[in-house]
mmCIF file of C-alpha atoms and ligand atoms in Angstrom:
data_model
loop_
_atom_site.group_PDB
_atom_site.id
_atom_site.type_symbol
_atom_site.label_atom_id
_atom_site.label_comp_id
_atom_site.label_asym_id
_atom_site.label_seq_id
_atom_site.Cartn_x
_atom_site.Cartn_y
_atom_site.Cartn_z
ATOM 1 C CA MET A 1 24.366 -6.863 -0.164
ATOM 2 C CA SER A 2 20.895 -6.888 1.268
ATOM 3 C CA VAL A 3 17.419 -8.078 0.466
ATOM 4 C CA LEU A 4 14.921 -5.232 0.915
ATOM 5 C CA PRO A 5 11.218 -5.522 1.799
ATOM 6 C CA ILE A 6 8.943 -5.225 -1.274
ATOM 7 C CA LEU A 7 5.843 -2.988 -1.087
ATOM 8 C CA THR A 8 2.582 -4.526 -2.269
ATOM 9 C CA ALA A 9 -0.468 -2.768 -3.728
ATOM 10 C CA PRO A 10 -2.376 -0.840 -2.647
ATOM 11 C CA ASP A 11 0.346 1.516 -1.385
ATOM 12 C CA PRO A 12 0.655 5.290 -2.005
ATOM 13 C CA ILE A 13 4.397 5.037 -2.892
ATOM 14 C CA LEU A 14 3.511 2.679 -5.770
ATOM 15 C CA LYS A 15 1.182 5.383 -7.146
ATOM 16 C CA THR A 16 3.760 8.220 -6.923
ATOM 17 C CA LYS A 17 5.803 9.581 -9.855
ATOM 18 C CA ALA A 18 9.459 8.911 -8.988
ATOM 19 C CA LYS A 19 12.112 11.679 -9.038
ATOM 20 C CA ARG A 20 14.960 11.831 -11.565
ATOM 21 C CA VAL A 21 18.396 10.875 -10.259
ATOM 22 C CA GLU A 22 20.788 13.850 -10.433
ATOM 23 C CA LEU A 23 24.015 11.943 -9.748
ATOM 24 C CA VAL A 24 24.896 8.270 -10.191
ATOM 25 C CA ASP A 25 26.990 7.808 -7.039
ATOM 26 C CA ASP A 26 27.746 5.047 -4.525
ATOM 27 C CA ARG A 27 24.322 5.509 -2.936
ATOM 28 C CA ILE A 28 22.635 4.706 -6.284
ATOM 29 C CA ARG A 29 25.073 1.822 -7.003
ATOM 30 C CA THR A 30 24.335 0.303 -3.579
ATOM 31 C CA LEU A 31 20.605 0.745 -4.186
ATOM 32 C CA MET A 32 20.874 -1.058 -7.554
ATOM 33 C CA ASN A 33 22.867 -3.941 -6.038
ATOM 34 C CA ASP A 34 20.366 -4.292 -3.170
ATOM 35 C CA MET A 35 17.511 -4.201 -5.697
ATOM 36 C CA LEU A 36 19.162 -7.010 -7.706
ATOM 37 C CA ASP A 37 19.622 -9.087 -4.518
ATOM 38 C CA THR A 38 15.958 -8.476 -3.686
ATOM 39 C CA MET A 39 14.830 -9.371 -7.220
ATOM 40 C CA TYR A 40 16.873 -12.612 -7.395
ATOM 41 C CA ASP A 41 15.677 -13.581 -3.905
ATOM 42 C CA ALA A 42 11.970 -13.059 -4.743
ATOM 43 C CA PRO A 43 12.529 -14.388 -7.475
ATOM 44 C CA GLY A 44 11.627 -11.934 -10.226
ATOM 45 C CA ILE A 45 12.978 -10.655 -13.551
ATOM 46 C CA GLY A 46 12.612 -6.924 -12.905
ATOM 47 C CA LEU A 47 12.314 -4.463 -10.039
ATOM 48 C CA ALA A 48 11.781 -0.704 -9.818
ATOM 49 C CA ALA A 49 13.003 1.466 -6.919
ATOM 50 C CA PRO A 50 9.470 2.522 -5.797
ATOM 51 C CA GLN A 51 8.780 -1.176 -5.081
ATOM 52 C CA VAL A 52 11.411 -0.985 -2.323
ATOM 53 C CA ALA A 53 10.017 2.374 -1.100
ATOM 54 C CA VAL A 54 12.595 4.546 -2.919
ATOM 55 C CA SER A 55 10.788 7.062 -5.150
ATOM 56 C CA GLU A 56 13.647 7.566 -7.646
ATOM 57 C CA ARG A 57 14.000 6.647 -11.330
ATOM 58 C CA VAL A 58 16.051 3.448 -10.994
ATOM 59 C CA ILE A 59 15.187 -0.007 -12.383
ATOM 60 C CA VAL A 60 16.983 -3.368 -12.558
ATOM 61 C CA MET A 61 16.215 -6.384 -14.728
ATOM 62 C CA ASP A 62 17.562 -9.812 -15.625
ATOM 63 C CA ILE A 63 15.746 -12.123 -18.001
ATOM 64 C CA GLY A 64 18.443 -14.846 -17.782
ATOM 65 C CA ARG A 65 16.848 -18.189 -16.995
ATOM 66 C CA THR A 66 19.504 -19.664 -14.711
ATOM 67 C CA GLU A 67 22.071 -18.416 -12.209
ATOM 68 C CA GLU A 68 24.804 -19.260 -14.751
ATOM 69 C CA ASP A 69 23.485 -16.935 -17.436
ATOM 70 C CA ARG A 70 22.762 -13.961 -15.243
ATOM 71 C CA GLU A 71 22.948 -10.710 -17.182
ATOM 72 C CA PRO A 72 21.790 -7.923 -14.872
ATOM 73 C CA LEU A 73 20.737 -4.629 -16.432
ATOM 74 C CA ARG A 74 20.854 -1.506 -14.261
ATOM 75 C CA MET A 75 19.135 1.637 -15.556
ATOM 76 C CA VAL A 76 18.964 5.165 -14.168
ATOM 77 C CA ASN A 77 16.487 7.737 -15.604
ATOM 78 C CA PRO A 78 15.358 5.402 -18.444
ATOM 79 C CA GLU A 79 13.417 6.976 -21.323
ATOM 80 C CA ILE A 80 11.659 5.352 -24.273
ATOM 81 C CA VAL A 81 12.812 7.167 -27.410
ATOM 82 C CA TRP A 82 11.118 4.869 -29.943
ATOM 83 C CA ALA A 83 8.378 2.229 -29.837
ATOM 84 C CA SER A 84 7.297 -0.187 -32.591
ATOM 85 C CA ASP A 85 3.807 0.062 -34.101
ATOM 86 C CA GLU A 86 3.517 -3.676 -33.683
ATOM 87 C CA ASP A 87 2.227 -4.851 -30.302
ATOM 88 C CA ASN A 88 2.839 -7.949 -28.227
ATOM 89 C CA THR A 89 0.696 -9.568 -25.525
ATOM 90 C CA TYR A 90 2.334 -11.111 -22.477
ATOM 91 C CA GLU A 91 0.805 -12.507 -19.313
ATOM 92 C CA GLU A 92 2.343 -10.188 -16.709
ATOM 93 C CA GLY A 93 2.801 -10.488 -12.999
ATOM 94 C CA CYS A 94 4.433 -8.194 -10.456
ATOM 95 C CA LEU A 95 6.196 -8.663 -7.118
ATOM 96 C CA SER A 96 3.986 -5.809 -5.817
ATOM 97 C CA VAL A 97 0.804 -7.559 -7.010
ATOM 98 C CA PRO A 98 1.508 -11.051 -5.632
ATOM 99 C CA SER A 99 -0.338 -14.099 -7.014
ATOM 100 C CA HIS A 100 -2.191 -12.219 -9.782
ATOM 101 C CA TYR A 101 -1.474 -12.385 -13.516
ATOM 102 C CA SER A 102 -3.069 -10.796 -16.551
ATOM 103 C CA ASP A 103 -2.502 -10.330 -20.288
ATOM 104 C CA VAL A 104 -1.129 -6.867 -21.099
ATOM 105 C CA VAL A 105 -0.661 -5.415 -24.612
ATOM 106 C CA ARG A 106 2.433 -3.246 -25.173
ATOM 107 C CA PRO A 107 4.686 -2.269 -28.116
ATOM 108 C CA LYS A 108 6.705 -5.282 -29.281
ATOM 109 C CA SER A 109 10.040 -3.402 -29.329
ATOM 110 C CA VAL A 110 11.261 -0.210 -27.709
ATOM 111 C CA LYS A 111 14.478 1.782 -27.825
ATOM 112 C CA VAL A 112 15.517 3.015 -24.383
ATOM 113 C CA HIS A 113 18.048 5.681 -23.395
ATOM 114 C CA TYR A 114 19.392 5.449 -19.831
ATOM 115 C CA LEU A 115 22.425 5.963 -17.615
ATOM 116 C CA ASP A 116 24.302 2.870 -16.483
ATOM 117 C CA GLU A 117 25.820 2.284 -13.014
ATOM 118 C CA THR A 118 28.858 4.412 -13.945
ATOM 119 C CA GLY A 119 26.678 7.321 -15.090
ATOM 120 C CA ALA A 120 27.467 6.692 -18.785
ATOM 121 C CA ALA A 121 24.696 7.289 -21.351
ATOM 122 C CA LYS A 122 23.546 4.029 -22.975
ATOM 123 C CA GLU A 123 20.978 2.891 -25.496
ATOM 124 C CA VAL A 124 19.325 -0.503 -25.825
ATOM 125 C CA LEU A 125 16.877 -1.888 -28.369
ATOM 126 C CA ALA A 126 14.650 -4.133 -26.256
ATOM 127 C CA GLU A 127 12.631 -6.820 -28.007
ATOM 128 C CA GLY A 128 10.407 -9.696 -26.910
ATOM 129 C CA LEU A 129 10.348 -10.390 -23.167
ATOM 130 C CA LEU A 130 12.897 -7.659 -22.400
ATOM 131 C CA ALA A 131 10.676 -5.066 -24.137
ATOM 132 C CA THR A 132 7.772 -6.058 -21.902
ATOM 133 C CA VAL A 133 9.888 -6.077 -18.731
ATOM 134 C CA VAL A 134 11.504 -2.686 -19.350
ATOM 135 C CA GLN A 135 8.101 -1.073 -20.101
ATOM 136 C CA HIS A 136 6.571 -2.703 -16.995
ATOM 137 C CA GLU A 137 9.418 -1.455 -14.774
ATOM 138 C CA MET A 138 9.371 2.038 -16.311
ATOM 139 C CA ASP A 139 5.615 2.225 -15.614
ATOM 140 C CA HIS A 140 6.437 1.819 -11.897
ATOM 141 C CA LEU A 141 8.461 5.062 -12.102
ATOM 142 C CA ASP A 142 5.270 6.874 -13.141
ATOM 143 C CA GLY A 143 3.107 5.230 -10.485
ATOM 144 C CA ILE A 144 1.541 2.774 -12.938
ATOM 145 C CA LEU A 145 1.000 -0.936 -12.224
ATOM 146 C CA PHE A 146 0.249 -3.612 -14.844
ATOM 147 C CA ILE A 147 -3.270 -3.846 -13.429
ATOM 148 C CA ASP A 148 -3.794 -0.235 -14.586
ATOM 149 C CA HIS A 149 -3.637 -1.619 -18.155
ATOM 150 C CA ILE A 150 -6.523 -4.086 -17.663
ATOM 151 C CA SER A 151 -10.272 -3.595 -17.189
ATOM 152 C CA SER A 152 -11.314 -1.648 -14.085
ATOM 153 C CA LEU A 153 -13.580 -4.559 -13.127
ATOM 154 C CA LYS A 154 -10.666 -6.987 -12.980
ATOM 155 C CA ARG A 155 -8.327 -4.384 -11.420
ATOM 156 C CA ASN A 156 -10.745 -3.598 -8.596
ATOM 157 C CA MET A 157 -11.293 -7.285 -7.918
ATOM 158 C CA ILE A 158 -7.513 -7.832 -7.608
ATOM 159 C CA LEU A 159 -7.072 -4.732 -5.393
ATOM 160 C CA ARG A 160 -9.891 -5.869 -3.081
ATOM 161 C CA LYS A 161 -8.212 -9.266 -2.696
ATOM 162 C CA LEU A 162 -4.809 -7.680 -2.001
ATOM 163 C CA LEU A 163 -6.325 -5.323 0.589
ATOM 164 C CA LYS A 164 -8.079 -8.235 2.291
ATOM 165 C CA ALA A 165 -4.804 -10.215 2.389
ATOM 166 C CA LYS A 166 -3.043 -7.194 3.962
ATOM 167 C CA LYS A 167 -5.742 -6.829 6.638
ATOM 168 C CA GLU A 168 -5.566 -10.530 7.434
ATOM 169 C CA ALA A 169 -1.765 -10.333 7.738
ATOM 170 C CA LEU A 170 -2.125 -7.413 10.177
ATOM 171 C CA GLU A 171 -4.742 -9.186 12.284
ATOM 172 C CA SER A 172 -2.880 -12.473 12.602
HETATM 173 ZN ZN1 ZN B 1 6.008 -4.725 -11.259
#
């Protein structure tokens, strides 16, 4: 069990398309457990492997509100096989884009195929908050951040602020 450092934008790894996982083995299971520890510690409700500098198609999520109703979801090579025509708008944030939030429009429900931590093929129909979270995390696997869904004006303003914060952290 370990809490890993989380990359923040701008960072080239966050813009890279992650590789498919060929085998769900102990290395991947350890990665998923470390990612969950990192996510709960942050705290957050979703995390993708590129955010902890691992460019592979692995995501974890938990939209449970308290420690008692934790229901972690671990997904390897997730793929959206169906999306609703109806959209939903949520104010999104991201552990890699700290302190910034913005409304993002995405399909209201999606059906996702993935491999679980044992390598078994699974399917989930994600609706509401979970639909938003799974789409947000899957975007990370293609090098896409939620700020790529908003106006370039607002995106560039956020990126400038994040870059400035990074420089200040380096200088201090
Ligand atoms: Zn994110």
